[in-house]
Coordinates of C-alpha atoms and ligand atoms in Angstrom, one line a residue:
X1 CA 71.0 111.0 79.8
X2 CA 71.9 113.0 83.0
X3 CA 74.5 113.5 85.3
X4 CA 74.6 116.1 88.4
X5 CA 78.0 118.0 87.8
X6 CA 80.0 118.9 84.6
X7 CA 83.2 120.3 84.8
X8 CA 83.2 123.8 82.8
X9 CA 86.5 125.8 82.8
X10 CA 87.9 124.5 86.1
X11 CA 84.4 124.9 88.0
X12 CA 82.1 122.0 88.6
X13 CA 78.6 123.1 87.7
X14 CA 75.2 121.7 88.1
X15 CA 73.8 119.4 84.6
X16 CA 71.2 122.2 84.3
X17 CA 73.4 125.1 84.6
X18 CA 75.9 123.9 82.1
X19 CA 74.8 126.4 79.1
X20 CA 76.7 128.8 76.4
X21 CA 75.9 131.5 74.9
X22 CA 74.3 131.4 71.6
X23 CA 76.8 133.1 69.8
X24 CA 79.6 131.0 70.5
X25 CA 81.4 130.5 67.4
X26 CA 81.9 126.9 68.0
X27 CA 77.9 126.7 67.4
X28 CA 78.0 128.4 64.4
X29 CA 81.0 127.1 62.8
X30 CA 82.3 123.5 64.4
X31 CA 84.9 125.1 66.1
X32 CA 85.5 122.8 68.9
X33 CA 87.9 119.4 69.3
X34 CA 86.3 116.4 71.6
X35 CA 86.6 113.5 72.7
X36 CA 84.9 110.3 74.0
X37 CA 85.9 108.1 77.1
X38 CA 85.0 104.8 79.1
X39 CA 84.8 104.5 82.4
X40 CA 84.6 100.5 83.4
X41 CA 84.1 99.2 86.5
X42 CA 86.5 96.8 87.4
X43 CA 87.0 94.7 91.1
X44 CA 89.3 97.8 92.6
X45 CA 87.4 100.1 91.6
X46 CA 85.9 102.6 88.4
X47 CA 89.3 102.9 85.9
X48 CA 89.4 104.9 82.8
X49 CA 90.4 102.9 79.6
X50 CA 93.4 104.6 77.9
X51 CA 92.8 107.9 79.7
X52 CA 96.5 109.2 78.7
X53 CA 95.9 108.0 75.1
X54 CA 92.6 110.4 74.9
X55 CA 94.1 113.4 76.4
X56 CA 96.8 113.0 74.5
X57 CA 95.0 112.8 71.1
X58 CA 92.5 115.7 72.6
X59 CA 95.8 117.8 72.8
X60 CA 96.7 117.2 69.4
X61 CA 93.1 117.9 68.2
X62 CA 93.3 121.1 69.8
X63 CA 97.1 121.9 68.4
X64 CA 95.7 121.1 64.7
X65 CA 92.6 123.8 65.0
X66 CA 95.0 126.1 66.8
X67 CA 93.9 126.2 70.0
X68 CA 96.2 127.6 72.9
X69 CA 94.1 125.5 75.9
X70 CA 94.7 127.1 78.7
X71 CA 95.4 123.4 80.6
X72 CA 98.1 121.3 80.8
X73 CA 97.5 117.7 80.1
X74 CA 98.0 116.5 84.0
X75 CA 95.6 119.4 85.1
X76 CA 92.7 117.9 81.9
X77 CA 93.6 114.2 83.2
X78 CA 92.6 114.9 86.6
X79 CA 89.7 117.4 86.2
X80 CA 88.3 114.0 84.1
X81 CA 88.6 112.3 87.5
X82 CA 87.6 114.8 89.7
X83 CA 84.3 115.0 87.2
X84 CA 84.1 111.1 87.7
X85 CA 84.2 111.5 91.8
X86 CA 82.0 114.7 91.7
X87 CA 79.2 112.4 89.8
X88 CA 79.9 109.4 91.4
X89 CA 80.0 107.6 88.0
X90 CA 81.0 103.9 88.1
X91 CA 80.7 103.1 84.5
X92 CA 79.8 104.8 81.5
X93 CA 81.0 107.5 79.1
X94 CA 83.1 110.7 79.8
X95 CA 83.1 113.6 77.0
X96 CA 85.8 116.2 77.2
X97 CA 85.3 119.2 74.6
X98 CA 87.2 122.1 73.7
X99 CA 85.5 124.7 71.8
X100 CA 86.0 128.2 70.5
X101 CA 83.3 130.5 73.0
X102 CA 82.2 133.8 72.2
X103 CA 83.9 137.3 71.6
X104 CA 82.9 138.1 68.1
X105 CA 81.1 136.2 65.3
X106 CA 82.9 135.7 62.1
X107 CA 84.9 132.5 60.5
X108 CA 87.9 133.5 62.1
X109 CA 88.3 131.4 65.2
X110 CA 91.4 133.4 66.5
X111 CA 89.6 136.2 68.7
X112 CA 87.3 133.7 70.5
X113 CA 88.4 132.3 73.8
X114 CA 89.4 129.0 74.3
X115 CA 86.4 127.1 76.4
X116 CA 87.2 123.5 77.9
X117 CA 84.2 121.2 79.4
X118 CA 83.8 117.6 80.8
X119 CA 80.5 115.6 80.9
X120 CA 80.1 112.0 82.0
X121 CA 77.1 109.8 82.1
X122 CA 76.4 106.1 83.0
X123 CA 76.2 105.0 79.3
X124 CA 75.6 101.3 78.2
X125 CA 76.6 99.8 75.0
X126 CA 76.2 102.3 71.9
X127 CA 74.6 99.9 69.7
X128 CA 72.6 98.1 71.8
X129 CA 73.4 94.6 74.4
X130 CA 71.7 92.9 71.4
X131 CA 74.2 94.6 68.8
X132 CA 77.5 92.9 70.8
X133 CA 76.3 89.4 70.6
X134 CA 74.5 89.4 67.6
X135 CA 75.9 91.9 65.1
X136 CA 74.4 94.9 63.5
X137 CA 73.4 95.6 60.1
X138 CA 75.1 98.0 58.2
X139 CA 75.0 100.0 54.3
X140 CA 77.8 101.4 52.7
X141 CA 77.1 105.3 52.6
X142 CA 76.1 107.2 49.7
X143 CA 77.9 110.2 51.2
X144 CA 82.0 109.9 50.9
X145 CA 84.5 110.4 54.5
X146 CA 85.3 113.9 54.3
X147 CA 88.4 114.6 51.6
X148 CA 91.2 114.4 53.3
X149 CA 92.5 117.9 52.3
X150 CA 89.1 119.1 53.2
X151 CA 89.9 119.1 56.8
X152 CA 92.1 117.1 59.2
X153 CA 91.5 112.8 59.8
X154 CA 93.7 113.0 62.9
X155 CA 91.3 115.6 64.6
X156 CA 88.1 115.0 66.6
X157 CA 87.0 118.1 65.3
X158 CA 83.1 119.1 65.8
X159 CA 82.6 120.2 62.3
X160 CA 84.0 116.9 61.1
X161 CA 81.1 114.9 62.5
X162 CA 78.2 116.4 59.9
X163 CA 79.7 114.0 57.4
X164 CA 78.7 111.8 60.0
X165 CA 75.4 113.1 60.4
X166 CA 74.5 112.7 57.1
X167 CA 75.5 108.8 56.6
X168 CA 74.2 108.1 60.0
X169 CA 70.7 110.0 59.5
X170 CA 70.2 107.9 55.9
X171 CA 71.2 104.5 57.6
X172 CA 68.8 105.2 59.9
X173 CA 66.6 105.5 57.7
X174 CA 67.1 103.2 55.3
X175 CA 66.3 100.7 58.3
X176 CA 69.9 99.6 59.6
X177 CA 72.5 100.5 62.2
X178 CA 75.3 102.1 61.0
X179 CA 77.1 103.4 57.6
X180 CA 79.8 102.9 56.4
X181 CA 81.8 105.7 54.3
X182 CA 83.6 105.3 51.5
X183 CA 86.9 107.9 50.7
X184 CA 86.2 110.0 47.3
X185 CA 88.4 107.4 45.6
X186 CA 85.8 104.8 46.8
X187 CA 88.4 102.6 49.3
X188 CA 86.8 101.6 52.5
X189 CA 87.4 103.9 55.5
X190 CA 85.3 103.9 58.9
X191 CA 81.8 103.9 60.4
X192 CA 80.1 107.7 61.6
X193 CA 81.8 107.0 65.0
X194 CA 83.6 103.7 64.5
X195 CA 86.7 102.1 62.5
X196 CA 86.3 98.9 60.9
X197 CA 87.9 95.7 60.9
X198 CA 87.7 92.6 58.4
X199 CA 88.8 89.1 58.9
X200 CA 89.5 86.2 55.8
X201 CA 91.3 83.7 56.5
X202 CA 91.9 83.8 59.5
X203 CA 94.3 87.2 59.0
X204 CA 93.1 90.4 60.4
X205 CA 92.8 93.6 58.5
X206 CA 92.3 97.2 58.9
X207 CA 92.5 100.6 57.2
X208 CA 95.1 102.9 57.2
X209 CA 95.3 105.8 59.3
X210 CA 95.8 108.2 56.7
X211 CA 92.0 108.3 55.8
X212 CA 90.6 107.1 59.1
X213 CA 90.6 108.9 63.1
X214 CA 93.6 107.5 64.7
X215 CA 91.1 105.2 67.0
X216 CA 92.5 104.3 70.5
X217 CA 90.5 101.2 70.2
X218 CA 91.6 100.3 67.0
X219 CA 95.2 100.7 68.1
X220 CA 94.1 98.4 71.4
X221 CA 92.6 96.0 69.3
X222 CA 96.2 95.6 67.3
X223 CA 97.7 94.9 69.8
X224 CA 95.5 92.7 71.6
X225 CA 95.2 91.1 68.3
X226 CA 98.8 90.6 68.2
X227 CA 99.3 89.3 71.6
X228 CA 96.9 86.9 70.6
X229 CA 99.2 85.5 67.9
X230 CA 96.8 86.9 64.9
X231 CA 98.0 88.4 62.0
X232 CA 97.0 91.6 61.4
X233 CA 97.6 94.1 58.5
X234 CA 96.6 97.4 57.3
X235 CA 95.0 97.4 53.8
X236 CA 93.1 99.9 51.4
X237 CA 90.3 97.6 50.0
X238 CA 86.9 98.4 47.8
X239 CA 83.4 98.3 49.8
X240 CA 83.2 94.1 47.6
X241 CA 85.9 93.1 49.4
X242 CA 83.4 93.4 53.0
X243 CA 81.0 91.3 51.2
X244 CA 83.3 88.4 50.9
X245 CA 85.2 88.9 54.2
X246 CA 84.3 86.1 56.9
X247 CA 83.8 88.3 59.5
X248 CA 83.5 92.0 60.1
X249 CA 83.6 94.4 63.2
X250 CA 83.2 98.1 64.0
X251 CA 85.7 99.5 66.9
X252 CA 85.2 102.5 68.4
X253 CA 85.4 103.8 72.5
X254 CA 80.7 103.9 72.2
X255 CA 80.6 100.8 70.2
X256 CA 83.5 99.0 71.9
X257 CA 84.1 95.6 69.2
X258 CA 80.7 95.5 67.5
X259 CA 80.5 92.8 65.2
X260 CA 79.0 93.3 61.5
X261 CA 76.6 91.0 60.6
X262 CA 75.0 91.8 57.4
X263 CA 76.5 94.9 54.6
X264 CA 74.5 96.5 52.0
X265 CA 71.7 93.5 52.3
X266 CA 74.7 91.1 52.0
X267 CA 75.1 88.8 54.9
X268 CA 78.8 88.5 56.6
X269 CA 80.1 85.0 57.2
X270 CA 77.6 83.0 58.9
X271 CA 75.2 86.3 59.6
X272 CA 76.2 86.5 63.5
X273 CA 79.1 86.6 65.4
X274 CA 82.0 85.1 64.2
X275 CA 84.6 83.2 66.1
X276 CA 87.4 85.5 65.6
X277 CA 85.4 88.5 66.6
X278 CA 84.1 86.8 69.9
X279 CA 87.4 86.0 71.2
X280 CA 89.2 89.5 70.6
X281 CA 85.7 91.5 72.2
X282 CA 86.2 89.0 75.2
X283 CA 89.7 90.0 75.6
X284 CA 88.9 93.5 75.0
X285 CA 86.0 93.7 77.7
X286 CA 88.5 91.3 80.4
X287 CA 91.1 94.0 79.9
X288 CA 88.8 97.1 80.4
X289 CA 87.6 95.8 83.2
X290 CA 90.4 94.9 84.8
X291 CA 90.7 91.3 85.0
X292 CA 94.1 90.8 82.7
X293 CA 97.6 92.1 84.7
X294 CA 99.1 92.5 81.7
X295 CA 97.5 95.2 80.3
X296 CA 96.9 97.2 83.3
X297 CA 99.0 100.1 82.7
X298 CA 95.9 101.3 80.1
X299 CA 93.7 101.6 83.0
X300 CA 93.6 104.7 85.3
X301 CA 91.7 103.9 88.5
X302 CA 90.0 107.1 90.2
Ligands
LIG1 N1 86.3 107.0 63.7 C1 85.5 108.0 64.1 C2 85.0 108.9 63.0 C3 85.1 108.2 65.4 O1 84.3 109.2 65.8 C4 85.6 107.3 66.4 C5 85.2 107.5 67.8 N2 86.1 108.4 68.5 C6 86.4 106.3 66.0 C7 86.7 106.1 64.7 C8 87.0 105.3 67.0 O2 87.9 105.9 67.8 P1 88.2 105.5 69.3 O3 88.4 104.0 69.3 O4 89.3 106.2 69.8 O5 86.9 105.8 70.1

């Protein structure tokens, strides 16, 4: 993973020179908001997916852990293109982040200054090629999504993503691909970097937001979903009911629709892709890249 320039406080700098001090706070303490971006290549050109929606929920990220950036939103949605153009990226991931930098060291964020970067990189499928056609396998996490007065759900704050360290690092090792996290009440909430979908009956459900990150792709999905003529409904279910679902996929801007193929050693449905799943990732990857007029207006071409 390399790239020639990244954006750091209005500058473009070279990949190697792109460094921090060591005691920036947001190193010590998770002080930083982030977010994560595609870039698709499409026939007029590379386009951002949902650019506006991303800045947007970087902003509020930023407002929630009291950050006064020092951008507007326009000047952040172009210095993501101009980061683009500098590296001549076509496709691939884009990774604006916000961080507290250094002034003093202690738990109080409010003295540090307010440090933006953007990185971008050619990035292919999170999961794998194998992972979008055939289906991952996945384990219900012995470690519980953060409380939800612990910190915030509706931030993509750096701190946040140790809880997804830790159910990431033991599915790993307990030989599959992804967790999934349970709430401390034991309902079903999201993967370490993705939220999940089930399908019975032919109706599609989710989880609420309340418990989950307000995914952009799960709210693309929706309404994809819903153009489609599905059904679909938000529910707060026990990890059982995934057993029994027919079919089951993660969303998520890294692991796009990745289907589900096999929970806690119980297989999903027919243990591959399931029909349902395989249309709405078709439609999903036809919109990114640019081949369906109707949803153009969530592209931003550079
Ligand atoms: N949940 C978590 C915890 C995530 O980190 C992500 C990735 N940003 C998602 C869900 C999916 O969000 P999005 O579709 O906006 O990438």
């Amino acid at each position: 993973m390399k790239a020639e320039k990244i954006w750091m406080d209005g500058k473009m700098v070279d990949w190697d020179k792109a460094q921090v001090h060591v005691c920036t706070h947001a190193l010590h303490y998770g002080s930083g908001v982030f977010e994560g971006i595609r870039a698709y290549e499409t026939e007029s050109g590379t386009a951002v997916f949902r650019l506006k929606e991303h800045i947007d929920r970087l902003f509020n990220s930023g407002k929630i852990l009291k950050m006064v950036i020092p951008y507007s939103k326009e000047e952040f949605r172009q210095a993501v293109k101009d980061t683009i153009k500098a590296n001549k990226l076509k496709s691939g991931y884009i990774r604006p982040l916000i961080y507290r930098g250094f002034k003093e060291l202690g738990v109080s964020p409010f003295k540090c200054p307010v440090n933006c970067t953007i990185a971008v990189w050619e990035w292919g499928a999170y999961l794998g090629e194998e992972a979008l056609a055939q289906g991952i396998k996945t384990k219900i996490s012995s470690y519980a999504r953060i409380y939800i007065n612990s910190t915030s759900q509706k931030a993509k704050i750096c701190g946040n993503y140790v809880n997804s360290i830790f159910a990431k690092m033991e599915a790993i090792e307990a030989g599959v691909d992804e967790a999934i996290l349970l709430d401390t009440n034991g309902y079903v909430t999201e993967g370490s970097g993705e939220n999940v979908f089930w399908i019975r009956d032919g109706v599609i459900y989710t989880t609420p937001t309340a418990t989950v990150l307000e995914g952009i792709t799960r709210d693309s999905i929706i309404t994809i979903a819903n153009d489609m003529g599905y059904q679909v409904q938000e529910k707060y279910i026990c990890r059982d009911e995934l057993y029994i679902s027919d079919e089951v996929f993660f969303s998520g801007t890294a692991a796009e629709v990745t289907p589900i193929r096999e929970i806690d050693n119980y297989q999903i449905g027919e243990g591959k892709r399931g029909p349902i799943t395989e249309n709405i990732q078709k439609k999903f990857f036809d919109i990114a890249k640019g081949k369906e007029d109707k949803y153009l207006t969530w592209l931003d071409y550079i």
